Amino acid sequence: MAKIWIRQAVLRALDDAMSDDPTVILMGEDVAEAGGPFKVTEGLLAKHGPERVIDTPISEMAFMGAAVGAAVCGLKPVVEIMFIEFLGVALDQLTTQAATMRYLSRGRLTTPLVVRASAGAGQGFGCQHSQMLDHWMRGAPGLKLAVTSNARTTYGLLRSAIEDPDPVVVLEPRILYSEREEHEFDPAYRTPLGKAEIARPGKDATLVTCGAMVRVANEAAANSNVSIEVIDLLTLWPWDRKTVLESVARTGRLVTLEEATASAGWGGDVVATVAEEAFGKLKAPPHRITLPDAPIPYSGVLEARYLPNPAYVGEQVAALVSTNKAPAPWWRNAA
Amino acid sequence: MAKIWIRQAVLRALDDAMSDDPTVILMGEDVAEAGGPFKVTEGLLAKHGPERVIDTPISEMAFMGAAVGAAVCGLKPVVEIMFIEFLGVALDQLTTQAATMRYLSRGRLTTPLVVRASAGAGQGFGCQHSQMLDHWMRGAPGLKLAVTSNARTTYGLLRSAIEDPDPVVVLEPRILYSEREEHEFDPAYRTPLGKAEIARPGKDATLVTCGAMVRVANEAAANSNVSIEVIDLLTLWPWDRKTVLESVARTGRLVTLEEATASAGWGGDVVATVAEEAFGKLKAPPHRITLPDAPIPYSGVLEARYLPNPAYVGEQVAALVSTNKAPAPWWRNAA
Amino acid sequence: MTISNSNSPLARREALKNRLDQLQRMVEIRAVENRIQKLFAEGHVRGSTHLANGQEAVAVGIARSIGPDDIVTCTYRGHGHALALGVTPAGVIGEICGRTIGCAGGVGGSMHLVEPSVGLLPTAAIIGAGLPIACGAAMAARARKNGRVAVAIFGDGTANIGAFHEALNFAAIQKLPVIFVCENNLYGEYSRINLTTPVEDIAVRASSYNIPGIIADGQDVDKVADAMAGPVARARRGEGPSLVEMKTYRYSGHSRSDPATYRPAGELDAWLKRDPIAVFADKLIAEKSLAPDGLEKMQAETNEAIERVVAEVLESPPPALSDLFAHVNGQSPGGDRRYSFWRN
Amino acid sequence: MTISNSNSPLARREALKNRLDQLQRMVEIRAVENRIQKLFAEGHVRGSTHLANGQEAVAVGIARSIGPDDIVTCTYRGHGHALALGVTPAGVIGEICGRTIGCAGGVGGSMHLVEPSVGLLPTAAIIGAGLPIACGAAMAARARKNGRVAVAIFGDGTANIGAFHEALNFAAIQKLPVIFVCENNLYGEYSRINLTTPVEDIAVRASSYNIPGIIADGQDVDKVADAMAGPVARARRGEGPSLVEMKTYRYSGHSRSDPATYRPAGELDAWLKRDPIAVFADKLIAEKSLAPDGLEKMQAETNEAIERVVAEVLESPPPALSDLFAHVNGQSPGGDRRYSFWRN
Ligand SMILES: Cc1ncc(C[n+]2csc(CCOP(=O)(O)OP(=O)(O)O)c2C)c(N)n1
Ligand SMILES: Cc1ncc(C[n+]2csc(CCOP(=O)(O)OP(=O)(O)O)c2C)c(N)n1
Ligand SMILES: [Mg+2]
Ligand SMILES: [Mg+2]
């Protein structure tokens, strides 16, 4: 097995998709000549040419909307939104236009486009460049939403998203780009949209998470004296109720772990769904591990505490399992 | 008591606020000369002058951002976003800029602005002009979010929002504007932000809702043979956990009712919070009454079915109370 | 002109090669808009609707100057454009009445007309949304090297939204085959252009993108077509986008609820004197292709035809509950009805 | 020039009345940027940071031409502007190192510098965000009738985002006292302006809004100030906004990680020949207010001073956990520290 950078999985997925399908094009700021701000598109311009790998002006609304029009007319655009926050100047094209195109045309027009966006905290980019913001993309039933978690799922989700007939947003935890991993690429491999994965089996509690938090969850589980089943949700919408409900049926306990505050996170929907469907079957209250209600701080000391870490997650789950009571979040005392 | 149109409560709140505080200004498309697309600002230009009641170009990003700058520099801007969907071209200024100003300036700068937006379905405006979209505004801890439900709360929430030191979004269910109600204005009255209200007491189930759905909930409760306690959440963030938890402690059952799909609605957070805090104390599974996962249809026949109505809500709650099992949503069979 | 009563959008579009049919289409648009006003009063129309009577020459002039497989994005004020491009009166009126016979099966409504077979993407209800989308359609045409163009139709007030600026800049730097057509009817909702826009001519903004900016008389269908010809040819040659401004006027208010009292006295009358239908009818009479009383006849026939369509529409059922769940995404019921531009 | 070592942003701003202090401030900016580069290498800086060495004349020229109670919005490339406006080196370096001594207490970072007492709002990390915000500051000034102005500082690449267009149009129609200053350093990230923008001069876009568009040599602090004078006076007179384009160049890459290999050979060298510090030093020598070896002395002193600041910063603690929850909203801990512009 070769050790690769996870950013290479993005590059490889885009390269393979473009090689397999001549209608796939890339658009974004500095994705062509410069090979991408995060170097995930390096070499694609030389290999696939300037008509398919396109540098754009700083005009998210224009190129997001252009992707919609291009998709409707037969191309498969992959748009890079450098930091997910930048969708705040272009959201309309994605959630209001792309997501309703199929519906309004009664199935005659589709928008098979992919929005790739780096997201998440942990690197000191500050409060305007570190959020997940997946909640902006929920509530638009014509739109699908996925989050990558390692080299394999990065490759697999991107390939599936590009082949999907609908608009799909793929959030790529920025912090993973520069991580290394043993991985052998399989061009035929796909991570199916809508399916969650059991990242690590366990008996005492189901820990549902996604993105960069999957590593945190796995590490917490590995070092825990309770048996934690880690589920990587992978697709946030439509999410895999079956896998989650079956796991909770086995473990009897549910914990969600996400990079979002409670009021915006997907954890609310997951916990609510389980509370509705598995009523009376839980041994302990469902529990959400979230971010505190504060913007993301720049200071490394603060950001390290702000984000859930393996030790904290381990304590929280262990406390839930041992007491069958929900533990208080760390800030209940700190604040 | 005089019968008034609910739109008059908006007008009166704005007029009184501008009379009490010379720093309050209004901005929006056609709010001045024309008196507002929904006629909720009629007469304000004549009374308060063109420097305080300002017509804008069709430039949501510009006037939303101008409101941020004006607020930071000592004015109290009230911005009208005609239909909440239009924030899709200006969201950055609200959730990324306004919401972080206080934090980034360490409390030296604040943005006391109010965004008023008409929202919600029921009038045949179609899928791009009928959403609530409150989820776009959640997950930004510097920002507050409220929804009006009648003449009193429209007046009371707007006055509180304008007096609040933080940016506040007030969603006004469009369908209420043209409803009439017995109401006597009290200029001293405020609906406090962060407090929910028990709209109708009951013993068998707690029905948490907001906005136009409060009427639906009240009517359902009035015609039900089970005793339903209707809670008007009023503020969606920060929401009143105490009132909800205390009610559920009394009734032992929780139902949420909202104009949103399950994956985006605030119901997930409310149900999750109750499932966490009231674990083991519920007689029946918590239950969410939501919209189906489809865009809002234009056809009156479809939209009437798409939106929860009193009969349906009544059946759902009654079924939950009588069987202590969660009833299936209407579309489980229809779809 | 009976062709215009065809149920084939494509055939209706082809008919515009005939100048009499162009006049008839303008008459039809006027008749449909007037009838929709009435249908509103009769309670058959929900929400809002935005009439374009007075702007018929712009719609027909554009439609006649591009082909049915060129792509068009338009706005909520799209009834006239939809009819001009070929959508049938039943498709338009049916949609506005929320019936299955409508061009979006009754789920879209007045603001969302659509007909892929004549290049019309779903009209957008968000200001500016159509301009970037047209850029993308143009990118797809360029990728296919098929010489097709995209046309984005929008209003004067839309020239103040960010998407306008970004789309024109993007199209210019990418040299995209797209024509941006601004229908300057002097008003954005209830605001006259001078209250929101510091320049009188939207076309001057073309200089910010180093592209041609052209101004045309929007009340003369021939002048509209002439103004389109150069930009369309330029786009097909791969030389990039243009901004074309059509000076026109909407006779009614912004939407159903608007009496348009904000208009200066005499403004409407002055424009009525140059009514696009009368202007074109006079030409055809001078050209001897229309009898002196030809217009009245045409209007009478058209009104009757529209009444028949209205009857047909009101007999058409509303969508079924299952339509609510159809075509939401690729997993939804409704079947694969995907339309491929430039493939059939 | 010792004044520049003052800990009072206001005093540092006042010092700019003195031409020698203007030179010293430019030297300080250069020294701070170079030191930050080093601090990055030393691991004291997280995330990204965007240096502006080469653009010092623009920063000092703007700061000297407006008052401390005029409002400024700026971007992530704001170290130089913050220092020029008066923020102390400790406030800037401290923030970039995430220490409590930083101007945002260490919670903001390199992209979010702030100092209300000299009119600097938190610099924004989202392209274009500052332009509409400056419009609002100008509205507030106008409402107070206090003759103050707002200045929005942004880059050439930002001229392609919607907020630029909307803000200029809004300011023009409202005749707001705001000056839009575009630092045209020829690059937006790694893209040269000609690859993203179909016009060479951003200033030509002023014509789309019927406002003055001015182009200035950004490497000569006096020319920068001259270019600002007219627009500032015009704004104070209530005659509306202007767009001022400063032709300048950034010596380093877009951000820490960028070696700027995309630049044509010789371009950097050509600009280095007109280094703003050298250009101004030569003038002051000619004016006899600076000794021939005065610049070297000044640079040496400044470097020492900055080293002392760095030592002070590295001794400053990171924020406390409680700072994470302070000033999130009105109910948060942290106390009422609200600053009122034009009230004190
Ligand atoms: C982003 C956005 N803002 C505001 C509106 C509300 N709105 C609908 S039509 C309209 C006026 C548009 O004027 P113009 O562009 O001149 O087109 P016209 O209606 O005159 O054809 C406005 C402001 C909208 N639909 N979208
Ligand atoms: C909306 C948005 N899109 C993209 C970015 C990423 N970005 C940060 S700086 C930059 C280049 C800006 O270039 P310019 O305006 O010329 O300013 P300069 O960096 O040259 O000072 C870009 C694209 C952003 N911060 N916000
Ligand atoms: Mg108009
Ligand atoms: Mg630049």
CSV table of C-alpha atoms in Angstrom, one decimal, chain A residues 29-30 33-34 36-37 39 55-60 82 85-86 89 122-129 292-306 330-331 334-335, chain D residues 44-48 95-98 106-112 123-127 157-158 160-162 188-191 195-197 257 318-325 328 333:
chain,number,residue,atom,x,y,z
A,29,GLU,CA,-10.9,30.3,-8.5
A,30,ASP,CA,-7.4,29.4,-9.4
A,33,GLU,CA,-3.2,27.5,-13.9
A,34,ALA,CA,-2.4,27.4,-10.2
A,36,GLY,CA,-6.0,25.0,-6.9
A,37,PRO,CA,-5.6,27.0,-3.6
A,39,LYS,CA,-3.4,22.0,-4.7
A,55,ASP,CA,-10.2,29.6,-13.8
A,56,THR,CA,-13.0,32.0,-12.8
A,57,PRO,CA,-13.0,35.6,-11.6
A,58,ILE,CA,-14.0,36.1,-8.0
A,59,SER,CA,-17.6,35.8,-8.8
A,60,GLU,CA,-19.2,32.9,-6.9
A,82,MET,CA,-12.7,27.4,-1.8
A,85,GLU,CA,-18.5,30.4,3.7
A,86,PHE,CA,-18.2,31.8,0.2
A,89,VAL,CA,-22.7,35.2,-1.7
A,122,GLY,CA,-8.9,23.3,13.4
A,123,GLN,CA,-6.3,25.3,11.4
A,124,GLY,CA,-6.6,28.8,12.7
A,125,PHE,CA,-8.4,30.3,9.7
A,126,GLY,CA,-10.7,32.2,12.0
A,127,CYS,CA,-14.4,32.5,12.3
A,128,GLN,CA,-15.2,33.4,8.7
A,129,HIS,CA,-13.2,30.5,7.2
A,292,PRO,CA,-20.5,25.7,21.9
A,293,ASP,CA,-22.6,28.7,20.8
A,294,ALA,CA,-19.7,30.9,19.9
A,295,PRO,CA,-17.9,31.8,16.7
A,296,ILE,CA,-14.8,29.8,15.9
A,297,PRO,CA,-11.8,31.4,17.7
A,298,TYR,CA,-8.4,32.0,16.0
A,299,SER,CA,-6.2,31.3,19.0
A,300,GLY,CA,-4.8,27.8,18.8
A,301,VAL,CA,-5.4,27.3,22.5
A,302,LEU,CA,-9.0,28.2,22.2
A,303,GLU,CA,-9.7,26.4,18.9
A,304,ALA,CA,-8.2,23.2,20.4
A,305,ARG,CA,-10.7,23.4,23.2
A,306,TYR,CA,-13.5,24.6,21.0
A,330,TRP,CA,-17.4,21.0,28.9
A,331,TRP,CA,-18.5,24.6,28.6
A,334,ALA,CA,-16.2,26.7,31.8
A,335,ALA,CA,-18.5,29.5,30.5
D,44,HIS,CA,3.9,31.4,15.9
D,45,VAL,CA,1.2,32.1,13.3
D,46,ARG,CA,-1.7,29.9,12.4
D,47,GLY,CA,-4.0,29.7,9.4
D,48,SER,CA,-3.1,32.0,6.6
D,95,GLU,CA,-3.4,39.5,16.9
D,96,ILE,CA,-1.6,37.5,14.3
D,97,CYS,CA,0.1,35.5,17.0
D,98,GLY,CA,-3.2,34.9,18.8
D,106,GLY,CA,-6.3,36.9,19.8
D,107,VAL,CA,-9.7,35.6,18.8
D,108,GLY,CA,-9.7,37.2,15.3
D,109,GLY,CA,-6.4,36.5,13.8
D,110,SER,CA,-4.5,37.9,10.8
D,111,MET,CA,-7.7,38.5,8.7
D,112,HIS,CA,-9.6,40.3,11.4
D,123,THR,CA,-11.3,43.6,8.5
D,124,ALA,CA,-13.4,41.1,6.5
D,125,ALA,CA,-12.3,37.8,5.2
D,126,ILE,CA,-15.1,37.6,2.6
D,127,ILE,CA,-14.4,39.3,-0.7
D,157,GLY,CA,-10.0,41.0,-8.0
D,158,THR,CA,-12.8,42.2,-5.8
D,160,ASN,CA,-15.6,41.3,-10.1
D,161,ILE,CA,-17.8,40.4,-7.2
D,162,GLY,CA,-21.5,41.4,-7.0
D,188,GLY,CA,-6.2,38.2,-7.3
D,189,GLU,CA,-4.7,35.3,-5.6
D,190,TYR,CA,-2.7,33.6,-8.3
D,191,SER,CA,-4.5,35.1,-11.2
D,195,LEU,CA,-7.2,36.6,-16.8
D,196,THR,CA,-10.2,37.6,-14.8
D,197,THR,CA,-11.1,41.2,-15.8
D,257,SER,CA,2.0,29.4,1.1
D,318,PRO,CA,-3.1,33.5,24.7
D,319,PRO,CA,-6.8,34.4,25.4
D,320,ALA,CA,-8.4,32.7,28.4
D,321,LEU,CA,-11.1,30.1,27.9
D,322,SER,CA,-13.7,32.7,29.1
D,323,ASP,CA,-12.8,34.9,26.2
D,324,LEU,CA,-14.3,32.2,23.9
D,325,PHE,CA,-17.7,33.0,25.4
D,328,VAL,CA,-20.9,36.6,21.4
D,333,PRO,CA,-20.1,37.8,29.5
